[in-house]
CSV table of C-alpha atoms and ligand atoms in Angstrom, one decimal:
chain,number,residue,atom,x,y,z
A,159,MET,CA,95.3,153.0,93.6
A,160,SER,CA,96.3,155.6,91.1
A,161,LEU,CA,98.4,155.4,87.9
A,162,HIS,CA,100.8,157.5,89.9
A,163,THR,CA,101.1,154.9,92.6
A,164,LEU,CA,101.8,152.2,90.0
A,165,ALA,CA,104.5,154.4,88.3
A,166,ALA,CA,106.2,155.0,91.6
A,167,ILE,CA,106.9,151.4,92.2
A,168,PRO,CA,110.5,150.4,91.1
A,169,PRO,CA,110.8,147.8,88.4
A,170,TYR,CA,110.7,144.2,89.5
A,171,VAL,CA,114.2,142.9,89.8
A,172,PHE,CA,113.1,139.5,88.3
A,173,TYR,CA,112.0,141.4,85.2
A,174,GLU,CA,115.6,142.7,84.8
A,175,LEU,CA,117.0,139.3,85.4
A,176,ASP,CA,114.7,137.9,82.8
A,177,ALA,CA,115.8,140.4,80.2
A,178,ARG,CA,119.4,139.6,80.7
A,179,ARG,CA,118.5,135.8,80.4
A,180,VAL,CA,116.6,136.4,77.2
A,181,ARG,CA,119.5,138.5,75.8
A,182,HIS,CA,122.0,135.7,76.4
A,183,ARG,CA,119.8,132.9,75.0
A,184,ALA,CA,119.1,135.1,71.9
A,185,ALA,CA,122.9,135.1,71.5
A,186,GLY,CA,122.9,131.5,71.5
A,187,LYS,CA,124.3,131.0,75.0
A,188,SER,CA,123.2,128.0,77.0
A,189,LEU,CA,122.4,128.8,80.6
A,190,ILE,CA,122.1,126.9,83.9
A,191,ASP,CA,119.1,128.7,85.3
A,192,VAL,CA,119.1,128.5,89.1
A,193,GLY,CA,117.6,132.0,89.5
A,194,ILE,CA,113.9,131.6,89.6
A,195,GLY,CA,112.2,129.3,92.3
A,196,SER,CA,110.0,127.6,89.8
A,197,PRO,CA,110.0,123.8,90.4
A,198,ASP,CA,111.2,121.7,87.4
A,199,GLY,CA,109.6,118.5,88.6
A,200,PRO,CA,106.4,117.1,87.1
A,201,ILE,CA,102.9,117.6,88.3
A,202,PRO,CA,102.1,114.4,90.2
A,203,ASP,CA,100.2,111.8,88.1
A,204,VAL,CA,97.3,111.6,90.5
A,205,VAL,CA,96.8,115.4,90.1
A,206,ILE,CA,96.9,115.1,86.3
A,207,GLU,CA,94.3,112.4,86.4
A,208,ALA,CA,92.1,114.6,88.6
A,209,MET,CA,92.3,117.5,86.1
A,210,GLN,CA,91.6,115.2,83.2
A,211,ARG,CA,88.4,114.0,85.0
A,212,THR,CA,87.4,117.5,85.9
A,213,ALA,CA,87.8,118.8,82.4
A,214,GLY,CA,85.2,116.4,81.2
A,215,ASP,CA,82.7,116.8,84.0
A,216,ARG,CA,79.7,118.9,82.8
A,217,ALA,CA,78.6,119.4,86.4
A,218,LEU,CA,81.6,121.4,87.1
A,219,SER,CA,81.4,123.8,84.1
A,220,GLY,CA,79.6,126.6,85.9
A,221,TYR,CA,81.1,129.5,88.0
A,222,PRO,CA,83.0,128.1,90.9
A,223,ALA,CA,82.0,128.9,94.5
A,224,PHE,CA,83.3,132.2,95.9
A,225,ARG,CA,85.2,130.7,98.8
A,226,ALA,CA,86.1,127.1,98.1
A,227,HIS,CA,84.6,124.0,96.5
A,228,PRO,CA,83.4,121.7,99.2
A,229,ALA,CA,85.7,118.8,98.0
A,230,PHE,CA,88.7,121.1,98.1
A,231,ALA,CA,87.7,122.5,101.5
A,232,ALA,CA,87.4,119.0,102.9
A,233,ALA,CA,90.7,117.9,101.5
A,234,VAL,CA,92.5,120.9,103.0
A,235,VAL,CA,90.8,120.5,106.4
A,236,ALA,CA,91.9,116.8,106.5
A,237,TYR,CA,95.4,117.8,105.5
A,238,LEU,CA,95.7,120.5,108.2
A,239,GLY,CA,94.4,118.1,110.8
A,240,SER,CA,96.7,115.3,110.0
A,241,ARG,CA,99.8,117.3,109.2
A,242,PHE,CA,99.6,120.0,111.9
A,243,GLY,CA,96.9,119.0,114.3
A,244,VAL,CA,95.2,122.2,113.3
A,245,THR,CA,91.3,122.6,113.0
A,246,VAL,CA,89.7,125.1,110.9
A,247,ASP,CA,86.0,125.6,109.9
A,248,PRO,CA,85.8,124.7,106.2
A,249,VAL,CA,83.3,127.4,105.4
A,250,ALA,CA,84.1,130.4,107.7
A,251,GLU,CA,87.9,130.0,108.1
A,252,LEU,CA,89.0,129.0,104.7
A,253,LEU,CA,89.3,130.4,101.1
A,254,ALA,CA,90.8,128.9,98.0
A,255,LEU,CA,93.3,131.1,96.1
A,256,ALA,CA,94.7,131.2,92.7
A,257,GLY,CA,98.2,131.1,94.2
A,258,SER,CA,99.4,132.5,97.5
A,259,LYS,CA,101.2,135.5,95.8
A,260,GLU,CA,97.9,137.2,94.8
A,261,GLY,CA,96.3,136.0,98.0
A,262,ILE,CA,98.9,137.9,100.0
A,263,ALA,CA,98.4,141.0,97.8
A,264,GLU,CA,94.6,140.9,98.2
A,265,LEU,CA,94.9,140.4,102.0
A,266,ILE,CA,97.0,143.5,102.2
A,267,LEU,CA,94.7,145.5,99.8
A,268,SER,CA,91.7,144.4,101.8
A,269,HIS,CA,93.2,145.2,105.2
A,270,THR,CA,94.8,148.5,104.8
A,271,ASN,CA,93.9,152.2,104.2
A,272,PRO,CA,96.2,154.6,102.6
A,273,GLY,CA,98.8,155.8,105.1
A,274,ASP,CA,98.6,152.6,107.3
A,275,VAL,CA,101.7,150.8,108.0
A,276,VAL,CA,102.4,147.1,107.0
A,277,LEU,CA,105.3,145.4,109.0
A,278,VAL,CA,107.4,143.5,106.4
A,279,PRO,CA,110.5,141.4,107.2
A,280,GLU,CA,113.6,143.4,106.0
A,281,VAL,CA,114.5,140.6,103.6
A,282,TYR,CA,111.3,139.7,102.0
A,283,TYR,CA,109.3,138.0,99.1
A,284,PRO,CA,108.7,141.1,96.8
A,285,VAL,CA,104.9,141.2,96.8
A,286,TYR,CA,104.8,142.0,100.5
A,287,ALA,CA,106.2,145.4,100.0
A,288,ARG,CA,104.8,146.0,96.5
A,289,ALA,CA,101.2,145.2,97.3
A,290,THR,CA,101.6,147.5,100.4
A,291,GLN,CA,102.7,150.3,98.0
A,292,LEU,CA,99.8,149.5,95.7
A,293,ALA,CA,97.4,149.8,98.6
A,294,GLY,CA,98.9,153.3,99.3
A,295,ALA,CA,100.1,151.9,102.6
A,296,ILE,CA,103.7,152.2,104.0
A,297,PRO,CA,105.9,149.2,104.3
A,298,VAL,CA,108.1,149.4,107.5
A,299,PHE,CA,110.9,146.9,107.5
A,300,VAL,CA,111.3,144.8,110.6
A,301,PRO,CA,115.0,143.9,111.4
A,302,MET,CA,116.1,140.3,111.4
A,303,LEU,CA,118.3,138.8,114.1
A,304,PRO,CA,121.4,136.9,112.9
A,305,ASP,CA,119.4,133.6,113.0
A,306,GLY,CA,116.7,135.0,110.7
A,307,ARG,CA,114.0,135.7,113.4
A,308,LEU,CA,112.2,138.9,113.3
A,309,ASP,CA,113.1,141.5,116.0
A,310,VAL,CA,109.6,143.0,116.2
A,311,GLU,CA,110.4,144.8,119.5
A,312,ALA,CA,113.0,146.9,117.6
A,313,VAL,CA,110.3,148.6,115.4
A,314,ALA,CA,109.6,152.2,116.4
A,315,PRO,CA,106.5,152.4,118.6
A,316,ALA,CA,105.0,155.2,116.3
A,317,ASP,CA,105.2,152.8,113.4
A,318,VAL,CA,103.7,149.9,115.4
A,319,ALA,CA,100.9,152.2,116.4
A,320,ARG,CA,100.0,152.9,112.8
A,321,ALA,CA,100.5,149.2,111.7
A,322,ARG,CA,97.5,147.0,110.6
A,323,VAL,CA,99.4,144.0,109.3
A,324,LEU,CA,102.5,141.9,110.2
A,325,LEU,CA,103.8,139.5,107.6
A,326,VAL,CA,106.0,136.5,108.4
A,327,ASN,CA,107.5,133.8,106.2
A,328,TYR,CA,109.1,130.7,107.8
A,329,PRO,CA,110.8,128.7,106.4
A,330,CYS,CA,112.0,132.0,104.7
A,331,ASN,CA,112.5,132.7,101.0
A,332,PRO,CA,115.3,133.6,100.5
A,333,THR,CA,117.1,133.3,103.9
A,334,THR,CA,116.0,129.7,104.5
A,335,ALA,CA,115.6,130.5,108.2
A,336,SER,CA,112.9,128.7,110.2
A,337,ILE,CA,111.4,129.3,113.7
A,338,THR,CA,109.9,127.4,116.5
A,339,LEU,CA,106.3,127.3,117.9
A,340,ASP,CA,107.6,129.5,120.8
A,341,ASP,CA,108.8,132.1,118.3
A,342,TYR,CA,105.4,131.9,116.7
A,343,ALA,CA,103.8,132.4,120.1
A,344,THR,CA,105.8,135.5,120.6
A,345,LEU,CA,104.7,136.9,117.4
A,346,VAL,CA,101.0,136.0,118.0
A,347,ALA,CA,101.2,137.8,121.4
A,348,PHE,CA,102.8,140.9,119.7
A,349,ALA,CA,100.0,140.9,116.9
A,350,GLU,CA,97.3,140.5,119.6
A,351,ARG,CA,98.8,143.3,121.8
A,352,HIS,CA,99.0,145.8,118.9
A,353,GLN,CA,95.8,144.6,117.1
A,354,LEU,CA,97.6,143.6,113.9
A,355,LEU,CA,96.5,140.9,111.4
A,356,LEU,CA,99.4,138.4,111.4
A,357,ILE,CA,99.8,136.9,107.9
A,358,SER,CA,102.0,133.8,107.8
A,359,ASP,CA,103.2,132.9,104.3
A,360,LEU,CA,103.8,129.1,104.6
A,361,ALA,CA,104.9,128.5,101.0
A,362,TYR,CA,107.6,126.0,102.0
A,363,SER,CA,105.7,124.0,104.6
A,364,GLU,CA,106.8,120.7,103.2
A,365,LEU,CA,110.2,121.3,101.8
A,366,SER,CA,112.3,120.4,104.9
A,367,PHE,CA,115.2,117.9,105.5
A,368,ASP,CA,117.0,115.9,108.1
A,369,GLY,CA,113.9,115.1,110.1
A,370,TYR,CA,112.8,118.8,110.6
A,371,ARG,CA,109.0,119.2,110.4
A,372,VAL,CA,107.8,122.8,109.7
A,373,PRO,CA,105.2,124.1,112.2
A,374,SER,CA,102.1,126.2,111.5
A,375,VAL,CA,101.3,129.4,113.3
A,376,LEU,CA,97.9,128.1,113.8
A,377,GLN,CA,99.3,125.5,116.2
A,378,VAL,CA,99.7,128.3,118.8
A,379,PRO,CA,96.7,128.3,121.1
A,380,GLY,CA,94.5,131.3,120.4
A,381,ALA,CA,96.3,132.1,117.0
A,382,LEU,CA,92.9,131.9,115.2
A,383,ARG,CA,92.1,135.3,116.9
A,384,VAL,CA,94.8,137.1,115.1
A,385,ALA,CA,96.3,135.1,112.3
A,386,VAL,CA,95.8,133.8,108.8
A,387,GLU,CA,98.2,131.4,107.0
A,388,LEU,CA,98.7,130.8,103.4
A,389,HIS,CA,99.5,127.4,101.9
A,390,THR,CA,100.3,126.6,98.3
A,391,CYS,CA,100.6,123.7,96.0
A,392,SER,CA,103.3,125.5,93.9
A,393,LYS,CA,106.4,124.3,95.7
A,394,SER,CA,105.5,121.2,97.7
A,395,PHE,CA,103.6,119.5,94.8
A,396,ASN,CA,105.4,120.8,91.6
A,397,MET,CA,102.2,122.7,90.7
A,398,ALA,CA,103.5,126.4,90.3
A,399,GLY,CA,101.8,126.6,86.9
A,400,VAL,CA,98.4,125.2,88.2
A,401,ARG,CA,97.9,128.3,90.5
A,402,ILE,CA,96.2,126.8,93.4
A,403,ALA,CA,96.7,127.8,97.2
A,404,PHE,CA,94.5,128.6,100.1
A,405,VAL,CA,94.4,130.8,103.1
A,406,CYS,CA,92.9,129.8,106.4
A,407,GLY,CA,92.5,131.2,110.0
A,408,LYS,CA,90.9,134.3,111.6
A,409,ARG,CA,87.3,134.3,110.3
A,410,GLU,CA,86.9,138.0,110.2
A,411,ALA,CA,90.0,138.4,108.1
A,412,ILE,CA,88.7,135.7,105.6
A,413,ALA,CA,85.3,137.4,105.4
A,414,GLN,CA,87.0,140.8,104.7
A,415,LEU,CA,89.1,139.1,101.9
A,416,ASP,CA,86.0,137.5,100.6
A,417,GLY,CA,84.3,140.8,100.5
A,418,TYR,CA,87.1,142.2,98.5
A,419,ARG,CA,87.5,139.4,96.0
A,420,SER,CA,83.8,138.9,95.3
A,421,ASN,CA,83.7,142.4,94.0
A,422,ILE,CA,86.4,141.8,91.4
A,423,GLY,CA,86.1,138.1,90.4
A,424,TYR,CA,84.7,134.7,91.1
A,425,GLY,CA,86.2,131.9,92.9
A,426,VAL,CA,89.3,129.9,91.9
A,427,THR,CA,88.8,127.8,88.7
A,428,THR,CA,87.3,124.4,89.5
A,429,LEU,CA,90.0,122.6,87.5
A,430,ALA,CA,92.6,124.0,89.8
A,431,GLN,CA,90.6,123.3,92.9
A,432,MET,CA,90.2,119.7,91.9
A,433,ALA,CA,93.9,119.5,91.2
A,434,GLY,CA,94.5,120.8,94.7
A,435,THR,CA,92.0,118.4,96.1
A,436,ALA,CA,93.9,115.5,94.6
A,437,ALA,CA,97.3,116.9,95.9
A,438,PHE,CA,96.2,117.5,99.5
A,439,THR,CA,94.3,114.2,99.6
A,440,HIS,CA,97.4,112.3,98.6
A,441,HIS,CA,100.0,114.5,100.3
A,442,ALA,CA,101.5,111.8,102.4
A,443,THR,CA,102.7,109.8,99.2
A,444,ILE,CA,103.3,112.7,96.9
A,445,ILE,CA,105.7,114.8,99.0
A,446,PRO,CA,108.3,112.4,100.3
A,447,PRO,CA,109.9,111.7,96.8
A,448,ILE,CA,109.8,115.4,95.9
A,449,VAL,CA,111.6,116.2,99.2
A,450,ALA,CA,114.2,113.4,98.6
A,451,GLU,CA,115.0,114.9,95.2
A,452,TYR,CA,115.6,118.4,96.8
A,453,ARG,CA,117.8,116.9,99.6
A,454,LEU,CA,119.9,115.0,97.0
A,455,ARG,CA,120.3,118.3,95.1
A,456,ARG,CA,121.0,120.3,98.2
A,457,ASP,CA,123.7,117.9,99.3
A,458,ALA,CA,125.3,117.8,95.9
A,459,VAL,CA,125.6,121.6,95.6
A,460,VAL,CA,126.7,122.0,99.2
A,461,GLN,CA,129.4,119.3,98.7
A,462,ALA,CA,130.6,121.0,95.4
A,463,LEU,CA,130.8,124.4,97.0
A,464,ARG,CA,132.7,123.1,99.9
A,465,ALA,CA,135.1,121.2,97.7
A,466,GLY,CA,135.7,124.5,95.9
A,467,GLY,CA,136.6,126.1,99.2
A,468,TRP,CA,133.2,127.8,100.2
A,469,PRO,CA,132.3,126.6,103.7
A,470,VAL,CA,128.5,126.8,103.2
A,471,GLU,CA,125.9,125.4,105.6
A,472,ALA,CA,123.2,123.0,104.3
A,473,PRO,CA,119.8,124.7,104.7
A,474,ARG,CA,117.3,122.5,106.6
A,475,ALA,CA,114.3,123.9,104.7
A,476,THR,CA,113.2,125.6,101.4
A,477,MET,CA,114.7,125.0,97.9
A,478,TYR,CA,117.4,127.7,98.2
A,479,LEU,CA,120.9,128.5,99.2
A,480,TRP,CA,121.3,132.2,100.3
A,481,LEU,CA,125.0,132.9,100.0
A,482,PRO,CA,127.3,136.0,100.4
A,483,VAL,CA,128.5,137.7,97.2
A,484,PRO,CA,132.3,137.0,96.9
A,485,ALA,CA,134.6,139.9,97.8
A,486,GLY,CA,135.2,142.3,94.9
A,487,TYR,CA,131.8,141.9,93.3
A,488,ASP,CA,128.6,143.9,93.9
A,489,ASP,CA,125.2,142.2,93.5
A,490,TRP,CA,124.8,142.7,89.7
A,491,GLY,CA,128.4,142.5,89.1
A,492,TRP,CA,128.4,138.9,90.5
A,493,VAL,CA,125.2,138.0,88.7
A,494,ASP,CA,126.8,139.3,85.3
A,495,ALA,CA,130.1,137.5,86.0
A,496,LEU,CA,128.3,134.2,86.3
A,497,MET,CA,125.9,134.8,83.4
A,498,ASP,CA,128.6,136.2,81.0
A,499,GLY,CA,131.2,133.6,82.0
A,500,PRO,CA,130.0,130.0,82.8
A,501,GLY,CA,126.3,130.9,82.0
A,502,VAL,CA,125.0,130.4,85.5
A,503,VAL,CA,121.8,132.4,86.5
A,504,VAL,CA,121.4,133.3,90.0
A,505,THR,CA,119.1,135.9,91.8
A,506,PRO,CA,120.7,139.0,93.3
A,507,GLY,CA,120.0,139.5,97.0
A,508,ILE,CA,118.5,143.1,96.3
A,509,ALA,CA,115.5,141.3,94.6
A,510,PHE,CA,114.5,140.7,98.2
A,511,GLY,CA,115.0,144.3,99.4
A,512,GLU,CA,117.8,146.6,100.4
A,513,ALA,CA,118.8,144.3,103.4
A,514,GLY,CA,119.5,141.5,100.8
A,515,ARG,CA,122.3,143.4,99.3
A,516,GLY,CA,125.6,141.4,99.4
A,517,ARG,CA,123.9,138.1,99.1
A,518,PHE,CA,122.6,136.0,96.2
A,519,ARG,CA,120.1,133.1,96.0
A,520,LEU,CA,120.6,129.9,94.2
A,521,SER,CA,117.5,127.7,93.6
A,522,LEU,CA,117.7,123.9,93.6
A,523,VAL,CA,115.6,123.7,90.4
A,524,GLN,CA,118.1,121.8,88.2
A,525,PRO,CA,119.3,118.2,88.4
A,526,ALA,CA,122.1,117.5,90.7
A,527,ASP,CA,124.7,117.2,87.9
A,528,LEU,CA,123.9,120.7,86.7
A,529,LEU,CA,123.8,122.1,90.1
A,530,THR,CA,127.3,120.6,90.7
A,531,ARG,CA,128.5,122.3,87.5
A,532,ALA,CA,127.1,125.6,88.5
A,533,ALA,CA,128.7,125.4,92.0
A,534,ALA,CA,132.0,124.4,90.6
A,535,ALA,CA,131.9,127.5,88.2
A,536,MET,CA,131.1,129.8,91.0
A,537,THR,CA,134.0,128.7,93.1
A,538,SER,CA,136.5,128.7,90.3
A,539,ILE,CA,135.6,132.3,89.4
A,540,ALA,CA,135.8,133.4,93.0
A,541,PRO,CA,137.8,130.9,95.2
A,542,VAL,CA,136.9,132.8,98.4
A,543,MET,CA,133.4,133.0,99.6
A,544,GLY,CA,132.2,136.4,100.7
A,545,SER,CA,131.0,137.2,104.2
A,546,ALA,CA,127.8,139.2,104.8
A,547,LEU,CA,126.2,140.6,107.9
A,548,HIS,CA,122.7,139.7,107.0
A,549,PRO,CA,121.0,136.4,107.7
B,292,LIG,C1,107.6,133.0,100.2
B,292,LIG,C2,106.8,132.9,99.0
B,292,LIG,N1,105.5,133.1,99.1
B,292,LIG,C3,104.7,133.0,98.1
B,292,LIG,C4,105.2,132.5,96.9
B,292,LIG,C5,104.2,132.5,95.7
B,292,LIG,O1,103.7,131.2,95.6
B,292,LIG,P1,102.4,130.9,94.7
B,292,LIG,O2,102.8,130.2,93.5
B,292,LIG,O3,101.4,130.2,95.6
B,292,LIG,O4,101.7,132.3,94.3
B,292,LIG,C6,106.5,132.2,96.7
B,292,LIG,C7,107.0,131.9,95.4
B,292,LIG,O5,108.1,131.9,95.1
B,292,LIG,C8,107.3,132.4,97.8
B,292,LIG,O6,108.7,132.1,97.7
C-alpha cells in the first residue's frame, strides 16, 4: 500500500459523525446516541473474573501463540459444535483475532493482489471496501434483492472472472436481513464455481428474536472447501472493548492469513483470549438475558415509531433498525435535524455505501425509555415515514 492509496480513500463517515457529536457536547447539548453499534451493556461477570485471574497468572505473561491459545480454541470448538453442529480442527482451521474488523481487513489483504476484484454487498460494513482499497484491489458491489439477499448472478462476468473474494454478512449490518441455509448453499456453490474465497462475517450470530436461530455458512456440506467465517464477542457478549474474535474454516485460507499476520505481529493478547474462553464456555447462560434486553428495546422503539405514524417492521435479528429517511430530507439533513433539534444521534445510510443513501440506522444501544424518547422525537419532526427502494 502506498501513501497515495491511503490518501485516495474518502474520510470515514463515522469520523464525521463523531466530529458533530463532539461539537454538540462541547456546546453543552445532551444527546441520545443511537448512532454507533457499541453495546452499552456490562461485560459478563464470569468474563471479568477470567480476566482478573489471567492478569495475575505468571504462566501467561509471555508472547501468546500465533494462532490461538489451546483453551480458547477448545472453547470455540465446543461452542461451534453445540450451537451450529459444525466441526472445525482447532489447530488447522481456527485463528484468534483482535476483533473481526481487523480480521476481515487482514483476510482481504492476504488474499488479493493489486487489481484483483473483491465482491462486496452493495450495502456494507465499511471495512469490506476500505480494506479492499488499501490492498490496491477493486471493490465491485453486488446488488441486493428487495429481501436483502445478494444477487450474485447479476455481477458482470468480467468482474467475476477477476474476483478473488466474496464477502457476505447475515444477519446484516445495517439492513438486518438474514438468509437461510439454502441461500448459503447457493453462495457456496457460486464461490466454488468461480474459485472465490467466501468470507462470512457472522458478527450478529446470537442477536436474534422471536425463535429465529441464525445459521452458519459452515453448516453447508463442503463449505470448508471455500469458506471462512468470522465470529466475535463484541456484540453477543457486550465485549466490544475487549477485542476478541476468531475466524474458522478453509484451512488454506487460515494458513495464508497466519502467514500474513505472523510477519507483522504476534497472536492475540492472552488476556483477551481468556476472556473469550470464558464467554464461549458460558454462552448458553450469558446470551439469553442480553438478547432479552435487546428484544425489549426493539419492541419499545417499534411501538413508539408506530404510535407516531411510522409503519415500521420489527427486525428479527441484529441490534439495529434500518429506516427510510423521511421525505424532504437528505441523509445528512436528517441527521442534522435530529441532532440540532431533539439531540438524537443516528447514522446516515451513506456510511454503508452509496446504495445506503436514503436510509438511516438506529442502534438499540440505549435503555428502552431513551429509545422511546428518540423515536417520539423522530416522528414529531417528520410525521410521515419515508420510503426507500433499497433493502
Ligand atoms: C457486520 C460487522 N462486522 C464486524 C464488526 C466489527 O466487530 P469487531 O468488534 O469484532 O471488530 C461489526 C461492528 O459493528 C459489524 O457490524
